[in-house]
GROMACS .gro file of C-alpha atoms in nm:
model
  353
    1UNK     CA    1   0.000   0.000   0.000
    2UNK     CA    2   0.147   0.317  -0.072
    3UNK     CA    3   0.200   0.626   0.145
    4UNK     CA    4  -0.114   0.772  -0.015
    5UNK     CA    5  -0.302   0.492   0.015
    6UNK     CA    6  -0.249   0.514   0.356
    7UNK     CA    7  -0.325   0.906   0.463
    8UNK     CA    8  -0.649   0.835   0.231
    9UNK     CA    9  -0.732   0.512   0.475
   10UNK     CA   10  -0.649   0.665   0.753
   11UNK     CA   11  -0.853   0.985   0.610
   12UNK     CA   12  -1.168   0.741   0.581
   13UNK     CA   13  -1.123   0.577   0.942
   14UNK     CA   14  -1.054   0.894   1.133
   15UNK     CA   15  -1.358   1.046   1.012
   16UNK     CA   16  -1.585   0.756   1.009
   17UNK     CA   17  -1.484   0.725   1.372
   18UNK     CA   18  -1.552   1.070   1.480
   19UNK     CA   19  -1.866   1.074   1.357
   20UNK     CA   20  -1.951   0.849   1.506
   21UNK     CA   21  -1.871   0.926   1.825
   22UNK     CA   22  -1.983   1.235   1.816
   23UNK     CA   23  -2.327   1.186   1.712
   24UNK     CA   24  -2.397   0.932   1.933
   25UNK     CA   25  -2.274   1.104   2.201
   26UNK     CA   26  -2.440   1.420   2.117
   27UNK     CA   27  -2.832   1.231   2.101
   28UNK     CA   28  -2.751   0.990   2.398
   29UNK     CA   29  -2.637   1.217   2.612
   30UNK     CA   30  -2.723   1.560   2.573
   31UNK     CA   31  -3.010   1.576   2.296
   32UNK     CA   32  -3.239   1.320   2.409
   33UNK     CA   33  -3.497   1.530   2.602
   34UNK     CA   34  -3.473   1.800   2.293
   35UNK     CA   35  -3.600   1.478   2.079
   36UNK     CA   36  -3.788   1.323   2.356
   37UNK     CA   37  -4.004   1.635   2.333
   38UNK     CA   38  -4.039   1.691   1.952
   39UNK     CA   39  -4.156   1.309   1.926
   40UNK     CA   40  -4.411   1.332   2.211
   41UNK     CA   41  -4.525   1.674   2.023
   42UNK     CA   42  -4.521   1.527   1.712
   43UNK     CA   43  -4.658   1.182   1.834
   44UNK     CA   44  -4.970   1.393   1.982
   45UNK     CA   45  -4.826   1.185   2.294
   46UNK     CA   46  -4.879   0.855   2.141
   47UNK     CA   47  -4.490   0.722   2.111
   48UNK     CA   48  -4.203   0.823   2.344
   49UNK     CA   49  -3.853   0.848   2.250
   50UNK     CA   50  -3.593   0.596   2.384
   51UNK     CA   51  -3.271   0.759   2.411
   52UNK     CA   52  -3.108   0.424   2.415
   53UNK     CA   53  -3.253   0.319   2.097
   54UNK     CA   54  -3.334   0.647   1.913
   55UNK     CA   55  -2.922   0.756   1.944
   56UNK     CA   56  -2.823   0.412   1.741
   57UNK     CA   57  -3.098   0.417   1.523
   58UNK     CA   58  -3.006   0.796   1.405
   59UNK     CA   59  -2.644   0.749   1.436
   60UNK     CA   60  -2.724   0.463   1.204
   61UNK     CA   61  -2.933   0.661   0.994
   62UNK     CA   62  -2.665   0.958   0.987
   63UNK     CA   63  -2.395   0.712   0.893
   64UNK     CA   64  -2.591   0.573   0.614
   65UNK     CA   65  -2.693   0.920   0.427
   66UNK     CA   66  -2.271   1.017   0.498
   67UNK     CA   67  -2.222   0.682   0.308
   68UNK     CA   68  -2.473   0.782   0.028
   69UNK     CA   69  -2.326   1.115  -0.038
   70UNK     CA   70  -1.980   0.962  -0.096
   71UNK     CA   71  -2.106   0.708  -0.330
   72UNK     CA   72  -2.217   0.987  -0.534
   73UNK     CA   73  -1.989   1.254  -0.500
   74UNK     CA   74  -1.666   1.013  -0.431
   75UNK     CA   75  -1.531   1.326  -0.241
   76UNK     CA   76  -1.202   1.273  -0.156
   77UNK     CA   77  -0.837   1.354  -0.086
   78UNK     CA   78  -0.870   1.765   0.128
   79UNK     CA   79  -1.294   1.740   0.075
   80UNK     CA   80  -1.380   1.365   0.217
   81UNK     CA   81  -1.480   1.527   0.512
   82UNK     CA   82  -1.775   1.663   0.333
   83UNK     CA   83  -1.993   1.350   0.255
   84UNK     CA   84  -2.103   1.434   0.608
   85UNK     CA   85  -2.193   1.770   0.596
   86UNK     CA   86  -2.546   1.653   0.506
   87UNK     CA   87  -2.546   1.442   0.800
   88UNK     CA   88  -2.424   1.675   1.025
   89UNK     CA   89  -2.697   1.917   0.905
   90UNK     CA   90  -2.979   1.715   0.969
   91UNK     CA   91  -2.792   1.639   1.332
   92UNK     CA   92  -2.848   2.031   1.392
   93UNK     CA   93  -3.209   2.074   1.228
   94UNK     CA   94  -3.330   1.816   1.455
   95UNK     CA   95  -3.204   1.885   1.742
   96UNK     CA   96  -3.292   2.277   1.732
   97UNK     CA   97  -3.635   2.273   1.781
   98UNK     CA   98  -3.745   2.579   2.024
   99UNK     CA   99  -3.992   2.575   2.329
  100UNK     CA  100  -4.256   2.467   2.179
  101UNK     CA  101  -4.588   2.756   2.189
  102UNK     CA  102  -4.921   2.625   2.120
  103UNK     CA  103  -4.849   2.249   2.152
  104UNK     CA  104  -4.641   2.279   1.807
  105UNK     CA  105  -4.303   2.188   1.702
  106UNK     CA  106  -4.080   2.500   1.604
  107UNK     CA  107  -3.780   2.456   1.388
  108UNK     CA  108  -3.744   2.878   1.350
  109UNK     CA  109  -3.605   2.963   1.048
  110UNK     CA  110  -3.464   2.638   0.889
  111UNK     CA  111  -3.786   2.666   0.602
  112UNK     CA  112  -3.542   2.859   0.420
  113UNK     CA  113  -3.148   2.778   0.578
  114UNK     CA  114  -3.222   2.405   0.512
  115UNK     CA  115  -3.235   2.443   0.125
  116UNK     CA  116  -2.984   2.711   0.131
  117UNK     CA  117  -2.756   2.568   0.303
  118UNK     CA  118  -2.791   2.223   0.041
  119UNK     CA  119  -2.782   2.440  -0.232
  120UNK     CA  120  -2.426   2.587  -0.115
  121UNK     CA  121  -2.342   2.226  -0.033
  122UNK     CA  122  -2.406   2.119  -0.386
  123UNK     CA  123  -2.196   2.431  -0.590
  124UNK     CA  124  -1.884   2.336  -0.346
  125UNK     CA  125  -1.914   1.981  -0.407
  126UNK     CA  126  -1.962   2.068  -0.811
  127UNK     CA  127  -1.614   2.279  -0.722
  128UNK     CA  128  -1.478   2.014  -0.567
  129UNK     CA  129  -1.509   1.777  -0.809
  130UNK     CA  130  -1.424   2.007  -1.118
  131UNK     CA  131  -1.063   2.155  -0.992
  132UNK     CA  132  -1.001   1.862  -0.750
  133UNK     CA  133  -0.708   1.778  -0.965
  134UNK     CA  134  -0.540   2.052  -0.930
  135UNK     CA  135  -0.465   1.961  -0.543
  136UNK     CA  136  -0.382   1.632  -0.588
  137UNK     CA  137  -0.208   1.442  -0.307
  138UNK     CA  138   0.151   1.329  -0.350
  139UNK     CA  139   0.381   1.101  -0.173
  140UNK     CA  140   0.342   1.253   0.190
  141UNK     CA  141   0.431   1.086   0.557
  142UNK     CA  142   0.106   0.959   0.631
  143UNK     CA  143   0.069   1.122   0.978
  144UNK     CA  144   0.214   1.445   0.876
  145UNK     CA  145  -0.044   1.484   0.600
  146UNK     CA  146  -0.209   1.768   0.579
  147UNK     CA  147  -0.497   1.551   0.373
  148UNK     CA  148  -0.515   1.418   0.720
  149UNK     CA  149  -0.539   1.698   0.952
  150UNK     CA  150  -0.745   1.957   0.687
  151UNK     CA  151  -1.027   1.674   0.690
  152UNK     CA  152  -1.018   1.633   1.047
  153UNK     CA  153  -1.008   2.015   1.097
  154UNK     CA  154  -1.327   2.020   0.864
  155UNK     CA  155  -1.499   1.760   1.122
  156UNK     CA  156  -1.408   1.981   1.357
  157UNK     CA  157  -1.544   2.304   1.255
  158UNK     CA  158  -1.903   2.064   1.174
  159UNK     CA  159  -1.875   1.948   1.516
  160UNK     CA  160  -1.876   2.373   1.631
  161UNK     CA  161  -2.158   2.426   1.375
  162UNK     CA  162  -2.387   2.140   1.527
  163UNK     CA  163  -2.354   2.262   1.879
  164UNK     CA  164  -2.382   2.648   1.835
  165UNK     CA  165  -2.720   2.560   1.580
  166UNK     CA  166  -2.893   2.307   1.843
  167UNK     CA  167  -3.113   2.424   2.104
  168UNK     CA  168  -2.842   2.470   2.418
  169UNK     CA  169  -3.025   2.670   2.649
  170UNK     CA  170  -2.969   2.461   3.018
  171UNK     CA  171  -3.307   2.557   3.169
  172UNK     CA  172  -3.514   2.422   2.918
  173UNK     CA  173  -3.301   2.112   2.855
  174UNK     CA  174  -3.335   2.087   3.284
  175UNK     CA  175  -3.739   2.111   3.214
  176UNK     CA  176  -3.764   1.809   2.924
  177UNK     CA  177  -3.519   1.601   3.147
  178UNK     CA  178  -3.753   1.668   3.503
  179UNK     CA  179  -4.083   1.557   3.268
  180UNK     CA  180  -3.999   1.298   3.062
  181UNK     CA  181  -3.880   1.130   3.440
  182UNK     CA  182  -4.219   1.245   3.629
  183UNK     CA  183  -4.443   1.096   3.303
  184UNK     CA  184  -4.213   0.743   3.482
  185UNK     CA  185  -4.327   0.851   3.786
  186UNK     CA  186  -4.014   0.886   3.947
  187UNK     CA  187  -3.957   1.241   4.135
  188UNK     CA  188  -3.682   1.186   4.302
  189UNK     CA  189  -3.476   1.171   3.995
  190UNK     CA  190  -3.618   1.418   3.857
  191UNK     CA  191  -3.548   1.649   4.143
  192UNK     CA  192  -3.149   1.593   4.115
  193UNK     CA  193  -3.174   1.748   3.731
  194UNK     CA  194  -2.983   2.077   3.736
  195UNK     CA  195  -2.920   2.022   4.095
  196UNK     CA  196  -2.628   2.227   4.077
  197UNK     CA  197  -2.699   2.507   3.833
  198UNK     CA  198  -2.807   2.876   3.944
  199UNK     CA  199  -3.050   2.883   3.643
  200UNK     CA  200  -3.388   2.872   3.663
  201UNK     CA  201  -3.714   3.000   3.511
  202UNK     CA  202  -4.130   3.000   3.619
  203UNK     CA  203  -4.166   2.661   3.484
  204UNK     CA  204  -3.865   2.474   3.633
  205UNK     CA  205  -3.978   2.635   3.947
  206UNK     CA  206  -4.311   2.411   3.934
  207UNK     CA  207  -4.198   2.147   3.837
  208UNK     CA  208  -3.983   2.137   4.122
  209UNK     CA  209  -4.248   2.182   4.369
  210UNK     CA  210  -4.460   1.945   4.216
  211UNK     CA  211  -4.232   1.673   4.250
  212UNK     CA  212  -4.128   1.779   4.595
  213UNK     CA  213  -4.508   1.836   4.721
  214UNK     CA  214  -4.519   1.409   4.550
  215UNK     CA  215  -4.224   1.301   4.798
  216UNK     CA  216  -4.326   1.524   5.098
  217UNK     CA  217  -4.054   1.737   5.066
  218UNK     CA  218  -4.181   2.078   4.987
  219UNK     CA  219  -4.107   2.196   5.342
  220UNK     CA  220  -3.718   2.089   5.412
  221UNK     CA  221  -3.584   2.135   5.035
  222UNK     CA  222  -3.745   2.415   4.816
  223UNK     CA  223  -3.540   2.682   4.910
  224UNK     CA  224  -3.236   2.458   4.844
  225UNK     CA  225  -3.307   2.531   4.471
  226UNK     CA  226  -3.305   2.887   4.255
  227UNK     CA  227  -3.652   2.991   4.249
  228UNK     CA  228  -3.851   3.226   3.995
  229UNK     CA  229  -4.218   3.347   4.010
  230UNK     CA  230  -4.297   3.347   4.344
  231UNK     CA  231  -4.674   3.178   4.450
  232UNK     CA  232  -4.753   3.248   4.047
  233UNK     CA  233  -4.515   2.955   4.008
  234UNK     CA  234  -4.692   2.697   4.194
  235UNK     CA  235  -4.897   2.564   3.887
  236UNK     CA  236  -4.924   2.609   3.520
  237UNK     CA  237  -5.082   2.874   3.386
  238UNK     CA  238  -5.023   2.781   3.001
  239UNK     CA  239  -4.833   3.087   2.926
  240UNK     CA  240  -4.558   3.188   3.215
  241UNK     CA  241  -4.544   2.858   3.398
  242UNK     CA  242  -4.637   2.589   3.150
  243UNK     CA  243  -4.521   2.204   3.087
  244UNK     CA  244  -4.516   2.043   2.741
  245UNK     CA  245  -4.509   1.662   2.787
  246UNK     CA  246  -4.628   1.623   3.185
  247UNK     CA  247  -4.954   1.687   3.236
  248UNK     CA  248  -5.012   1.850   3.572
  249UNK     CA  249  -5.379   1.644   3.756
  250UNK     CA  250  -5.303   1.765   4.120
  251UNK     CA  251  -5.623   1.859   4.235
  252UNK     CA  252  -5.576   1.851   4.592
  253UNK     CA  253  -5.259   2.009   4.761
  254UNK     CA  254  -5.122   1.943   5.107
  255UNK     CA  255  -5.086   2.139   5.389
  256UNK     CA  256  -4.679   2.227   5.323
  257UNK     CA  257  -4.823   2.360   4.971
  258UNK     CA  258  -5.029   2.609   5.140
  259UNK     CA  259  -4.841   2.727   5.363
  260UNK     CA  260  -4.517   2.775   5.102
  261UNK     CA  261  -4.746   2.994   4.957
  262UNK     CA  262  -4.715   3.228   5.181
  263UNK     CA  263  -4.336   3.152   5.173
  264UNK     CA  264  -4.285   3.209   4.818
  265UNK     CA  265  -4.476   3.584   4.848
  266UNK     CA  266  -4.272   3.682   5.149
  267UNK     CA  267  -4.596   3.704   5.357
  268UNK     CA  268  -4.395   3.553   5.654
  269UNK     CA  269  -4.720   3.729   5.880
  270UNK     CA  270  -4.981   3.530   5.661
  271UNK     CA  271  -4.763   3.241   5.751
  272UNK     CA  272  -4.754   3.243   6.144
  273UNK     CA  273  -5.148   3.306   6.103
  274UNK     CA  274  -5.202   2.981   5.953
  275UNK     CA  275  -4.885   2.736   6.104
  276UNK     CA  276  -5.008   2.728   6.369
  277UNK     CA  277  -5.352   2.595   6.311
  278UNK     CA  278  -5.159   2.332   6.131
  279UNK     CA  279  -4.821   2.248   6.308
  280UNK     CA  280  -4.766   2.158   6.693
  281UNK     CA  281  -4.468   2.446   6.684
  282UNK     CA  282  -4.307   2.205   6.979
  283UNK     CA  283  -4.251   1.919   6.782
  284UNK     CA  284  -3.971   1.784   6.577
  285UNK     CA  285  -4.183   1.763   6.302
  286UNK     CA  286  -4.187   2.118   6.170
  287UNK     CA  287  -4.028   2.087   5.818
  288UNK     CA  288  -3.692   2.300   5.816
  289UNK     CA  289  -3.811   2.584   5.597
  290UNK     CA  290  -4.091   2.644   5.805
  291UNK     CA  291  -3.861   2.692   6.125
  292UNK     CA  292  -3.660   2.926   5.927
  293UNK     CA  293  -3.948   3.134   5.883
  294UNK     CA  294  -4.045   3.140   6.198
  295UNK     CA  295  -3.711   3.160   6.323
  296UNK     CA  296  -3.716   3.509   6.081
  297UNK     CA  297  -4.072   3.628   6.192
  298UNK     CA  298  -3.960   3.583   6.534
  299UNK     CA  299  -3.651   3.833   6.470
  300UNK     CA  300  -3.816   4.073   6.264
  301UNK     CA  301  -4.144   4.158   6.450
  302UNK     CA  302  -4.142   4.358   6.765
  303UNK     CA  303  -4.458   4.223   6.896
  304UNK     CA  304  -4.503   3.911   6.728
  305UNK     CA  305  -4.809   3.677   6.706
  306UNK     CA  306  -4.594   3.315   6.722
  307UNK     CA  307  -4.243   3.346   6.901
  308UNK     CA  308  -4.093   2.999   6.793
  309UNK     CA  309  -3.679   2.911   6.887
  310UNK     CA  310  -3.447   2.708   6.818
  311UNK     CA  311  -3.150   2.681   6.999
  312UNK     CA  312  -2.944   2.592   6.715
  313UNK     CA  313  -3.130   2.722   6.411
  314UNK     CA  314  -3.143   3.075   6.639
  315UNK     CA  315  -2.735   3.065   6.630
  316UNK     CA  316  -2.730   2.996   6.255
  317UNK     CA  317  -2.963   3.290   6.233
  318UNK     CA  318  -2.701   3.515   6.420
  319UNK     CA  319  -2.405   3.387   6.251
  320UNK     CA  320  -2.641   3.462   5.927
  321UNK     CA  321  -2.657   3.871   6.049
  322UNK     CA  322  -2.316   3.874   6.170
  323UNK     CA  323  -2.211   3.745   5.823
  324UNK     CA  324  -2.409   3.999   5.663
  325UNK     CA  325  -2.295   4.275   5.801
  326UNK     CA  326  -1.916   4.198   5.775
  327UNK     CA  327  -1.945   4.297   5.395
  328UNK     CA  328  -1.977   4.651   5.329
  329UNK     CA  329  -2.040   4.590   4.970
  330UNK     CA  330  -2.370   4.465   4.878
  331UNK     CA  331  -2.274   4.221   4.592
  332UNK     CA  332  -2.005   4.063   4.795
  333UNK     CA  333  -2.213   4.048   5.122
  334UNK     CA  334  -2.443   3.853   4.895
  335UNK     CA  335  -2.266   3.641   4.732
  336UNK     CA  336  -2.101   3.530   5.028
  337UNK     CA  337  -2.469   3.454   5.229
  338UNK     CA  338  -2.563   3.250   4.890
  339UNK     CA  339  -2.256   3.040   4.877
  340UNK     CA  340  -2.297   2.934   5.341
  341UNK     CA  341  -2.690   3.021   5.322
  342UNK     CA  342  -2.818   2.980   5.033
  343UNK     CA  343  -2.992   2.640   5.101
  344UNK     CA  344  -3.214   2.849   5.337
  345UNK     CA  345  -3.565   3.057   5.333
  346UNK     CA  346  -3.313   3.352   5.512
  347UNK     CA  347  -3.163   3.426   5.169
  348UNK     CA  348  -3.498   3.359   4.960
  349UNK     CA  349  -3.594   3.609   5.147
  350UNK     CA  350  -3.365   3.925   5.182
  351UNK     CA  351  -3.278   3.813   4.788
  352UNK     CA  352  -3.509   3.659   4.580
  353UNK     CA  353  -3.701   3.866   4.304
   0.00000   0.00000   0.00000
């Protein structure tokens, strides 16, 4: 086998290999709810995507229209990396769809950059294939080629193209992931989905109470997560707060949901009102939130109507002020309660919109 036998084998492999990779990667792992979504949509909720199955099944797919491109272009030498430029194409139009508004599927403007974008695809092909000659490969160290690296640079830069034309915005991938695991049933997974990010919008916001109102955990861990929307938040109005594959049937609500309503407003005087026809304030049964509340009504009214303490949520509370008021500047002061206090109703409280 000769030398450019070899870079053009190598060419084939390297290529074939990364796209692979790639684009199963891509769909398993961070697509899946973007696709779980457009199928249930599209599906009118009949089907459900399995991210198992649906990433070899369009890798396969992918790999087969790459395959078909070559055998009629037989692009090669600097422009094999282009039989999967269609591929890669239909990668990004599928996995772009926006929020969906009226219970319909929105691919934005790819009605016109889909042909467009073929249409370019075909004149540098045509190019391609007309003044290939003139770059034609000699005898060249097979991994110093540049036919090598310029075809594997071209991957690249399809790679960059795929991910900057998909639909990467965190929040709502966060939302697809929480509902396509509460359609299962299963909450508590769906409450450790974007667990650690700061983001956070009306609808995530309900979704996480809804789960945490199913596992009886409203009152120790909502304020643990970024809220938006205060009590407005609580259930789906179709237009700020809204879900697209989970379909909301609470009809009755517990006694922690009421009572985080007045939470979520800031009515912390609503809220002693009403704990205490529901809560023995003695016991150890008073969900953490709640005795932060209190804990803060306690502190903040002169002459109030429930005086609840806690010896040790009392000295959190003081090492909370102290805290505060070591910081002169305002955005330090709070970024430094968020990262110790955070996790609390305190913060919520003095910082939440």
């Amino acid at each position: 086998m000769t030398r450019h036998q070899d870079s053009t084998a190598i060419t084939w492999v390297a290529c074939a290999i990364l796209f692979i990779a790639f684009t199963y990667v891509y769909l398993r792992f961070y697509q899946a709810n973007v696709l779980a979504m457009a199928q249930h949509i599209l599906s009118d909720g009949v089907t459900s995507y399995q991210r198992d199955v649906g990433a070899v099944l369009l890798t396969l797919i992918l790999g087969l229209l790459a395959w078909g491109v070559y055998a009629l272009t037989k692009l090669k030498d600097y422009t094999h990396a282009l039989v999967y430029f269609p591929s890669f194409l239909l990668l990004a139009f599928i996995t772009s769809p926006n929020e969906p508004m009226n219970h319909e599927v929105s691919y934005g403007p790819w009605a016109w950059i889909l042909p467009l974008s073929l249409g370019v695809y075909i004149l540098l092909v045509i190019f391609a294939k007309k003044y290939g000659e003139l770059f034609k490969v000699g005898k060249e160290d097979v991994f110093h080629s540049p036919v090598v690296w310029i075809n594997l640079g071209q991957i690249l830069l399809m790679f960059v193209m795929v991910m900057l034309i998909c639909n990467h915005q965190d929040v709502f991938h966060y939302r697809m992931r929480m509902e396509s695991l509460m359609i299962k049933g299963d909450y508590r997974s769906a409450l450790r989905v974007g667990r650690r990010s700061l983001d956070t919008d009306s609808s995530l916001t309900m979704l996480r109470i809804a789960c945490l109102e199913k596992t009886d955990k409203l009152g120790e861990r909502l304020f643990t997560y970024p809220l938006e929307g205060r009590s407005a938040a609580m259930q789906a109005n179709g237009t700020s707060v809204r879900t697209v594959m989970w379909k909301d049937n609470r009809k009755r609500h517990t006694i922690d949901y009421m009572l985080t309503k007045f939470l979520l407003d800031k009515d912390i005087d609503g809220f002693a009102k009403r704990i205490r026809k529901c809560y023995q304030l003695d016991s150890a049964y008073v969900p953490k939130h709640f005795r932060e509340a209190l804990v803060l009504y306690t502190h903040m009214r002169g002459n109030p109507s429930v005086v609840y303490h806690d010896n040790v949520m009392d000295a959190d509370f003081q090492d909370y002020q102290a805290l505060a008021k070591s910081f002169a500047d305002s955005v330090m002061r709070a970024n430094a309660l968020r990262d110790t206090y955070g996790n609390t109703y305190w913060y919520y409280y003095q910082y939440a919109k």
